[in-house]
PDB file of C-alpha atoms in Angstrom:
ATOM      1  CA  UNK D  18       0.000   0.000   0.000  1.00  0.00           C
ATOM      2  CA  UNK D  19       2.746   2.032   0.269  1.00  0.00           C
ATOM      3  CA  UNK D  20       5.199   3.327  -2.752  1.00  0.00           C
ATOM      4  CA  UNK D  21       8.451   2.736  -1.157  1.00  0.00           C
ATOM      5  CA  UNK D  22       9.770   1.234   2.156  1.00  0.00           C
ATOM      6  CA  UNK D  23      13.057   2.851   3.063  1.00  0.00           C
ATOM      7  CA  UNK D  24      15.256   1.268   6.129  1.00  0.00           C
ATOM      8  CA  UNK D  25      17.890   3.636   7.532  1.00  0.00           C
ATOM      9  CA  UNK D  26      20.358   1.168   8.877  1.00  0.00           C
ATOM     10  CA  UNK D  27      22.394   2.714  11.780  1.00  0.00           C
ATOM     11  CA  UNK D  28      24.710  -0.628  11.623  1.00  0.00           C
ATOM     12  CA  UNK D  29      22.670  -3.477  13.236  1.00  0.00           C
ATOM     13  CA  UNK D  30      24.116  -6.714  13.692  1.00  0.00           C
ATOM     14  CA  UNK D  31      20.886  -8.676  13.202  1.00  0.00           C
ATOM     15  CA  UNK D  32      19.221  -9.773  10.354  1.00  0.00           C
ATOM     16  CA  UNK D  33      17.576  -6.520   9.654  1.00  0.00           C
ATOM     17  CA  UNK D  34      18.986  -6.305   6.652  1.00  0.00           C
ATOM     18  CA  UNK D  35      18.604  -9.467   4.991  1.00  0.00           C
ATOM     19  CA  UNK D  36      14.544  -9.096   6.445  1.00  0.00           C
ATOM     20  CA  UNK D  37      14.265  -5.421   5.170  1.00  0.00           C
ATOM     21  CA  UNK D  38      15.260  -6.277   1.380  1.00  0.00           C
ATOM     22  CA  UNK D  39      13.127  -9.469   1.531  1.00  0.00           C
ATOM     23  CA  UNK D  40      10.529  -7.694   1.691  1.00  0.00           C
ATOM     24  CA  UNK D  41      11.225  -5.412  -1.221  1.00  0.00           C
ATOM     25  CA  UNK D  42      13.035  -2.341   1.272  1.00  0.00           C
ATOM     26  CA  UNK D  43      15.913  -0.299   0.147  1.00  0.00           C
ATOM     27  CA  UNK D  44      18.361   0.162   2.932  1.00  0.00           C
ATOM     28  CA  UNK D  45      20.548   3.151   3.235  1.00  0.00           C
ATOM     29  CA  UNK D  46      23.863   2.313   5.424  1.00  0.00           C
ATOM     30  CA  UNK D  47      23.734   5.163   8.014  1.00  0.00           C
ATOM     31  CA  UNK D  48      26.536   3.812  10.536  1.00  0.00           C
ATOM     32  CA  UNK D  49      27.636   7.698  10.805  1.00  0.00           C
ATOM     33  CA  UNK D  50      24.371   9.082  12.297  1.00  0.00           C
ATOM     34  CA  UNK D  51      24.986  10.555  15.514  1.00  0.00           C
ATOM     35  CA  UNK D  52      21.467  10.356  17.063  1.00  0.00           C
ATOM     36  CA  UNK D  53      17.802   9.824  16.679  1.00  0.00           C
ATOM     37  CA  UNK D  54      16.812  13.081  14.889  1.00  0.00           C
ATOM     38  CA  UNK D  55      19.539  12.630  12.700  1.00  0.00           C
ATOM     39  CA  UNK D  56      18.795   9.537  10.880  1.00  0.00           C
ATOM     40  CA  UNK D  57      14.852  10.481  10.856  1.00  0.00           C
ATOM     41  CA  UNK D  58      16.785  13.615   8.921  1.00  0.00           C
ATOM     42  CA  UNK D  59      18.462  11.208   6.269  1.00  0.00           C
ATOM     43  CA  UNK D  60      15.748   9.420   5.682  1.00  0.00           C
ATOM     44  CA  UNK D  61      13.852  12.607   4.985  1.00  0.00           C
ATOM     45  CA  UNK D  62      16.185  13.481   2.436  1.00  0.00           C
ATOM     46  CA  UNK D  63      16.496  10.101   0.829  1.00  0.00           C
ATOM     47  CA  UNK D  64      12.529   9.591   0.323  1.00  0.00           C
ATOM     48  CA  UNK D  65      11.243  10.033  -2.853  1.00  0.00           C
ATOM     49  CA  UNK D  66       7.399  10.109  -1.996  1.00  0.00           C
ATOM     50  CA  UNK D  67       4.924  12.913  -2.113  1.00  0.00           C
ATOM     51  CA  UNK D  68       4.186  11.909   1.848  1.00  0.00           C
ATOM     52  CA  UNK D  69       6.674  10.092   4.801  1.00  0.00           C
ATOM     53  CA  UNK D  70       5.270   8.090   7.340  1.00  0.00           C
ATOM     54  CA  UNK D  71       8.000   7.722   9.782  1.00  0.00           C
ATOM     55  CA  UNK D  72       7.891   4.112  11.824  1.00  0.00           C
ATOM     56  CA  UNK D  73      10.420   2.536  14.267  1.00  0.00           C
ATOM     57  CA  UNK D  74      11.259  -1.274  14.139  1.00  0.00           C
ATOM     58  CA  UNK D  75       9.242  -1.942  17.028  1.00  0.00           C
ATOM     59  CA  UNK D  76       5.726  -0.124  16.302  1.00  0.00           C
ATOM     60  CA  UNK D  77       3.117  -1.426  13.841  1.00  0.00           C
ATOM     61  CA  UNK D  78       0.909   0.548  11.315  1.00  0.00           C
ATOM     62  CA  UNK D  79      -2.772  -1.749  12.220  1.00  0.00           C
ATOM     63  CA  UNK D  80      -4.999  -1.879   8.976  1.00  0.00           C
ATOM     64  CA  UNK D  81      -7.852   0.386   9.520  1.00  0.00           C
ATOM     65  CA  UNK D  82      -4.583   2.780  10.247  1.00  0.00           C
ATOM     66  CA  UNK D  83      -3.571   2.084   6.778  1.00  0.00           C
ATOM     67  CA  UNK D  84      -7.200   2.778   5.474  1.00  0.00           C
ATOM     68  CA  UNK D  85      -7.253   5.913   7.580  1.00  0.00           C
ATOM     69  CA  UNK D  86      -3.946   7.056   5.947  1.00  0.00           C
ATOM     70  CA  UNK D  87      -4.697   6.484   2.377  1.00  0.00           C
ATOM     71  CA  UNK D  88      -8.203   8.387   2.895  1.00  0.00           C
ATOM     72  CA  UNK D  89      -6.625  11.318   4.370  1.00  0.00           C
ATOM     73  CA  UNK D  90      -3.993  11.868   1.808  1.00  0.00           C
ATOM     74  CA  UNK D  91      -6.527  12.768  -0.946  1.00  0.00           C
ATOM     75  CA  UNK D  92      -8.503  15.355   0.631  1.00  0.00           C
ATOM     76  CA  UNK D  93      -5.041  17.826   1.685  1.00  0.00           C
ATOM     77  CA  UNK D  94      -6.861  19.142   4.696  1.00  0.00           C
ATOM     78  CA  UNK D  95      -3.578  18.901   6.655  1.00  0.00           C
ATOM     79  CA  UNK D  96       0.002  18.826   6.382  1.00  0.00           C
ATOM     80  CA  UNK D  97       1.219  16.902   9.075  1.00  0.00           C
ATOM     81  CA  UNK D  98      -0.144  14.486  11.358  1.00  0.00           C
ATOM     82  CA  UNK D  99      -0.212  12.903  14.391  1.00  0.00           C
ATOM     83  CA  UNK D 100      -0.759   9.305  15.462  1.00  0.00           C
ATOM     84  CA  UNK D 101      -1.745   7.818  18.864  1.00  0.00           C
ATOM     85  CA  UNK D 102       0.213   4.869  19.784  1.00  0.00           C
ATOM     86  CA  UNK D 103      -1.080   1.436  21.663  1.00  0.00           C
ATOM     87  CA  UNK D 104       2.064   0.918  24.035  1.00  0.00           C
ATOM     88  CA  UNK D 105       2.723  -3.088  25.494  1.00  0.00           C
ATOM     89  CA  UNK D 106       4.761  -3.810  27.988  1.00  0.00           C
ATOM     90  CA  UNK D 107       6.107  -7.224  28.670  1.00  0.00           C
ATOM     91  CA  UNK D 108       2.761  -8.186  27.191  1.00  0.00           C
ATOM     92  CA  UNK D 109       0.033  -6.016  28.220  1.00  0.00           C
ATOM     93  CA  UNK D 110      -1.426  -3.022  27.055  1.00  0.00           C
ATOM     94  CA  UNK D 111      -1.271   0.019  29.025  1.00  0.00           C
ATOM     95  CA  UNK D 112      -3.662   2.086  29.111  1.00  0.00           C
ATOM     96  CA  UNK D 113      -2.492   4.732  32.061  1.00  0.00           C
ATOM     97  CA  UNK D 114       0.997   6.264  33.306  1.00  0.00           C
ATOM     98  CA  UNK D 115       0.865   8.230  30.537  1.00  0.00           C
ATOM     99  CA  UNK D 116       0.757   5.821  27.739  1.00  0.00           C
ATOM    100  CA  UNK D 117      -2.395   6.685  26.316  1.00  0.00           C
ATOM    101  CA  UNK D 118      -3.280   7.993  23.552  1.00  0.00           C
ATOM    102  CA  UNK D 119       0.288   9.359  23.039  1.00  0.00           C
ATOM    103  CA  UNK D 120       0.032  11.030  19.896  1.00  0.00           C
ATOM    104  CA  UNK D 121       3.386  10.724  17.344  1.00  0.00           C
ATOM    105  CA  UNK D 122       3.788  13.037  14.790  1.00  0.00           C
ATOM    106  CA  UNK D 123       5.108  10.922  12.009  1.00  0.00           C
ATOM    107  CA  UNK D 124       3.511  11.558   8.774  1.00  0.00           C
ATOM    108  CA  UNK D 125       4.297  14.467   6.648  1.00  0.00           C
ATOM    109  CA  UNK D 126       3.932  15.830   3.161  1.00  0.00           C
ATOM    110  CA  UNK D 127       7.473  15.956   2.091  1.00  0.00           C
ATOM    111  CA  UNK D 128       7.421  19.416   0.696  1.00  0.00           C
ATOM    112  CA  UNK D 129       6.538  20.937   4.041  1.00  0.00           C
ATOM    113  CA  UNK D 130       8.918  18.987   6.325  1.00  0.00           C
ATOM    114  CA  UNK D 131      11.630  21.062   7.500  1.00  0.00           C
ATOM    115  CA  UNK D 132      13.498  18.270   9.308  1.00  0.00           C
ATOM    116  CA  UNK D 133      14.116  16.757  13.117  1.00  0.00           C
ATOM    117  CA  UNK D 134      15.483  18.077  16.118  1.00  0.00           C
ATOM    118  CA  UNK D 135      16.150  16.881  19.364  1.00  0.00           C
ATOM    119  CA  UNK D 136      19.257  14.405  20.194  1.00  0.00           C
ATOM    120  CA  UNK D 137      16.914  11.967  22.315  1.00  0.00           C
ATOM    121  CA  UNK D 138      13.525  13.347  22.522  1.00  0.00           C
ATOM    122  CA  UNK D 139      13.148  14.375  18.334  1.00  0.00           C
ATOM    123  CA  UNK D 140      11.054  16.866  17.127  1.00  0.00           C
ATOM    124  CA  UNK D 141       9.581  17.137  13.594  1.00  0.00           C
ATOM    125  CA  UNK D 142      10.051  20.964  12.296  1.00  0.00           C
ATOM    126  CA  UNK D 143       7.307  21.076   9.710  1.00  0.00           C
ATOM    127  CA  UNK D 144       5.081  24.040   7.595  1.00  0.00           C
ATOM    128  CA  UNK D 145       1.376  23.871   8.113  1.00  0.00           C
ATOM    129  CA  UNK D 146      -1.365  22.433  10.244  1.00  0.00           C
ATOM    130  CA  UNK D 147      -1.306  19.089  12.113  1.00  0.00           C
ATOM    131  CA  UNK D 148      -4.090  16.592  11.974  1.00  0.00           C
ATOM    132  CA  UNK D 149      -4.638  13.956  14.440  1.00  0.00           C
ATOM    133  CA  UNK D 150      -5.886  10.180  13.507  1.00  0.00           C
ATOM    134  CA  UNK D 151      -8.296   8.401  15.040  1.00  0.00           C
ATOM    135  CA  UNK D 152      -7.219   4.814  14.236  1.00  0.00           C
ATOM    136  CA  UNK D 153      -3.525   3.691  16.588  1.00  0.00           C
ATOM    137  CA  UNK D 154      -0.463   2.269  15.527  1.00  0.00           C
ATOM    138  CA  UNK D 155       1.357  -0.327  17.495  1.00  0.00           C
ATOM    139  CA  UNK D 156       4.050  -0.057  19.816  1.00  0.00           C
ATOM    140  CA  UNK D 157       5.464  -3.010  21.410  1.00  0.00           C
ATOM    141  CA  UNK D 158       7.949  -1.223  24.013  1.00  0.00           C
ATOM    142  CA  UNK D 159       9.615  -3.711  25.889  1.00  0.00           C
ATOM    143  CA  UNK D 160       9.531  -7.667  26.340  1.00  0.00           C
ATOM    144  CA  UNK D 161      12.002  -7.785  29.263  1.00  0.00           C
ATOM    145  CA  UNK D 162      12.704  -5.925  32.530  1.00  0.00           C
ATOM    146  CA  UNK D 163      16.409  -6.725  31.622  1.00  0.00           C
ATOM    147  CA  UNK D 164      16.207  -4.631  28.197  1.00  0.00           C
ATOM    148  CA  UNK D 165      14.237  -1.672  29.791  1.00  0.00           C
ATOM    149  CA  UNK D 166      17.067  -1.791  31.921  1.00  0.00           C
ATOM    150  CA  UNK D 167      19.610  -1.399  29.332  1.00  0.00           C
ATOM    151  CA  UNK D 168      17.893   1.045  27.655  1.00  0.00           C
ATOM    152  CA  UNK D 169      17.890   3.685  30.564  1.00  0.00           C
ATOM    153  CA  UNK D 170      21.212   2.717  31.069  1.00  0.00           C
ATOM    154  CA  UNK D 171      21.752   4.418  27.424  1.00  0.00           C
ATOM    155  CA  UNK D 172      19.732   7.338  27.172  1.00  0.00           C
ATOM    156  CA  UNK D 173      20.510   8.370  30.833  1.00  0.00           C
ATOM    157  CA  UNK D 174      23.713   8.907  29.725  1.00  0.00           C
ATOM    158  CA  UNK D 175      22.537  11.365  26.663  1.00  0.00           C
ATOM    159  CA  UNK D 176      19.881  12.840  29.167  1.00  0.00           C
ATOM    160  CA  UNK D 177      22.698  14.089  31.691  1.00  0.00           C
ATOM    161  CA  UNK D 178      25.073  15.521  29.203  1.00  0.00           C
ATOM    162  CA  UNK D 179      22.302  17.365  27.963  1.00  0.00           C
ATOM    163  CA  UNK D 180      20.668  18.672  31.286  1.00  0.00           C
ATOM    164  CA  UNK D 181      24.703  19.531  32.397  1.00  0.00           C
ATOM    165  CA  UNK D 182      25.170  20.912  29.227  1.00  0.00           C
ATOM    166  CA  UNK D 183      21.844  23.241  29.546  1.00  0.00           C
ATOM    167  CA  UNK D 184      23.608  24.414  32.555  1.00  0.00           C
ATOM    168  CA  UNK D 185      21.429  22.493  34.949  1.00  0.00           C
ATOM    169  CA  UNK D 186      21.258  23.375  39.060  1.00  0.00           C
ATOM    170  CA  UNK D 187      23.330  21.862  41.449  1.00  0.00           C
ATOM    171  CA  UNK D 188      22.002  18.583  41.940  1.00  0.00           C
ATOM    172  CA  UNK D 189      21.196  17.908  46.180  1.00  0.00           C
ATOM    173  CA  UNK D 190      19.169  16.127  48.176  1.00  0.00           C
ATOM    174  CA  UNK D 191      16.149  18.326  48.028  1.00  0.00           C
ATOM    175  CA  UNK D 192      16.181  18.718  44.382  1.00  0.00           C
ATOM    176  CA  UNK D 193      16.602  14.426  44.009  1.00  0.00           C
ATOM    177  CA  UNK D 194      13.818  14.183  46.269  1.00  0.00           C
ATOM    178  CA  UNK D 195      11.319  16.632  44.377  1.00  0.00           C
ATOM    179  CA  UNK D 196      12.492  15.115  40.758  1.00  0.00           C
ATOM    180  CA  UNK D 197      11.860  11.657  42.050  1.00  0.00           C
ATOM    181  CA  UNK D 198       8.224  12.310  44.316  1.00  0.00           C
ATOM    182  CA  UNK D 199       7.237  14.489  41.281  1.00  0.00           C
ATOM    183  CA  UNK D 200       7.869  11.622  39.008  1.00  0.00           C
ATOM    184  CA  UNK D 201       5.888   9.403  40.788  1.00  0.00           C
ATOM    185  CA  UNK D 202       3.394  11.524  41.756  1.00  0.00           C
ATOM    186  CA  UNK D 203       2.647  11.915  37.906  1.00  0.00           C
ATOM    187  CA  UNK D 204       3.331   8.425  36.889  1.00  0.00           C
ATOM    188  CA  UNK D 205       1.196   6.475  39.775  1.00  0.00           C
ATOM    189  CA  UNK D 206      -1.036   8.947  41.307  1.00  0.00           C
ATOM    190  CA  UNK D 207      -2.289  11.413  38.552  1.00  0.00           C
ATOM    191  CA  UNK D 208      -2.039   9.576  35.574  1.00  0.00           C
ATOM    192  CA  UNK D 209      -3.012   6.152  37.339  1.00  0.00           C
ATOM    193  CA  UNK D 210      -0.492   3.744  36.787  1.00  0.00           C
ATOM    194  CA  UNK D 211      -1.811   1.562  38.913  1.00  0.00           C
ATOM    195  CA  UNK D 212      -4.837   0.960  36.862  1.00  0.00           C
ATOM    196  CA  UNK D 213      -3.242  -1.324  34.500  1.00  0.00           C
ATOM    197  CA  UNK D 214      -2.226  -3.930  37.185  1.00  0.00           C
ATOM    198  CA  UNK D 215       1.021  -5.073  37.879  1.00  0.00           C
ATOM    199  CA  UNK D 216       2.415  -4.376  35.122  1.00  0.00           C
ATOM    200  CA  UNK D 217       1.321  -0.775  35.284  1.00  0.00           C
ATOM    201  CA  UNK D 218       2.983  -0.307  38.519  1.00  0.00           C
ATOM    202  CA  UNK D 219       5.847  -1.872  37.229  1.00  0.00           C
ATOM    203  CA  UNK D 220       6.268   0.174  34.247  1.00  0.00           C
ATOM    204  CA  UNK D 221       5.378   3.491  36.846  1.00  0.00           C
ATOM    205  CA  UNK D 222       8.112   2.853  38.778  1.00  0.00           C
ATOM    206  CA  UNK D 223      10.671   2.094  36.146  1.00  0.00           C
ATOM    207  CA  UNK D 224       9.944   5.416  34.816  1.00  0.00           C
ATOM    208  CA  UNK D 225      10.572   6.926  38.505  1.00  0.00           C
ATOM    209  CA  UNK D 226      13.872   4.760  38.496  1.00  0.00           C
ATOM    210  CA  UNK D 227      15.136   5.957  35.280  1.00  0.00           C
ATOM    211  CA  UNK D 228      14.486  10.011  36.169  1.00  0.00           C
ATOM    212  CA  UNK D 229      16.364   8.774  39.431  1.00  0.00           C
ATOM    213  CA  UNK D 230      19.484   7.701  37.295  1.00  0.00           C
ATOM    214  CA  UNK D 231      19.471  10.162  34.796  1.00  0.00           C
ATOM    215  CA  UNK D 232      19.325  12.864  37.492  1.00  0.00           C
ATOM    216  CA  UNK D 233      22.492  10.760  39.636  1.00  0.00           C
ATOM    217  CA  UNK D 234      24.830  10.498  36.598  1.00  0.00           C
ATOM    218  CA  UNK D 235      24.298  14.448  35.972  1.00  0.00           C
ATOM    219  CA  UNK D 236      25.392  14.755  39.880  1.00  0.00           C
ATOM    220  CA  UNK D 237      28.087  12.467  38.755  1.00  0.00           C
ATOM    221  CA  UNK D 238      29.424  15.139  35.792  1.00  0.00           C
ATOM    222  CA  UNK D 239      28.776  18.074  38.265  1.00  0.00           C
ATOM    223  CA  UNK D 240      31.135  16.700  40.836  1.00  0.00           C
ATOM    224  CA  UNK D 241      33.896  15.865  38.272  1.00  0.00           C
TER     225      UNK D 241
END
């Protein structure tokens, strides 16, 4: 349904490769981007439709999504839109915390697309007015405690250079305790992680954990 799949490859050592040209992909070797924003960029400039719809490996365009998309391309109400997202975690859907409906803006005519910003949390610059769809995409966000794990272990790192960068406060022990109560406050309380079970309050208090760490290893740079 779509003219062209493009795969930016940011050197995986899988078989995403081999998959992605199976089914009929071209891949653009993209070992040199230096963060999110900037291979979303790359792949801007290397697509050749008249609209991008911009997916990660692990979300999942549903089909009345892809009905909803082909409609809304004919009529040019809008030139950008945004996409709410079904998130699972290590199996279930959640529904609270935050994770619903936790709109994307990923599709874009190409003429109006200015490009991405943002080294972790990217940001489409784009010409025009933004839709929303009513139909989700997928988004199967973790299978193991073990790889959320790993993951904050990552972009913790990218989130402290960038707070210490921005010139960030002093970190102490009253400003850990009111990032980590306001975290949780938000995550469990007001947007109701506990709602969705166990795994809800899991998921709540990972996302309390990994402000925690992010917010320790920018102590660690300001003490160096």
């Amino acid at each position: 349904w779509v003219d062209e799949i493009l795969v930016i490859d940011g050197g995986s050592k899988d078989k995403t490769v081999s998959i992605s040209k199976k089914y009929g992909a071209r891949v653009v070797d993209y070992r040199e981007g230096k963060d999110f924003s900037d291979r979303r960029n790359k792949g801007m400039r290397e697509a050749k439709g008249d609209w991008i719809l911009y997916l990660d490996t692990d979300e999942r365009v549903t089909p009345s999504l892809r009905d909803e998309i082909l409609e809304v391309i004919k009529i040019h109400e809008f030139e950008a839109f945004a996409i709410p997202r079904r998130n699972f975690v290590l199996g279930s859907e959640l529904k609270h915390g935050g994770m619903w409906p936790d709109y994307q803006k990923r599709l874009f005519r190409r003429d109006k697309l200015r490009g991405w910003k943002g080294e972790l949390h990217e940001e489409p610059q784009f010409e025009g007015r933004l839709g929303h769809f009513k139909n989700s995409m997928i988004h199967l966000k973790h299978d193991k405690i073990s790889e959320m794990v790993e993951k904050t272990n990552l972009w913790s790192n990218i989130e402290a250079k960038l707070m210490h960068d921005a010139g960030h406060p002093k970190m102490n022990i009253p400003r850990f305790g009111s990032a980590i109560f306001r975290e949780f406050w938000l995550r469990m309380i007001k947007q109701g992680a506990f709602l969705d079970g166990a795994v809800g309050i899991i998921y709540g208090l990972y996302q309390v954990y990994s402000k925690f760490v992010s917010y320790a290893k920018l102590w660690e740079m300001q003490m160096k």
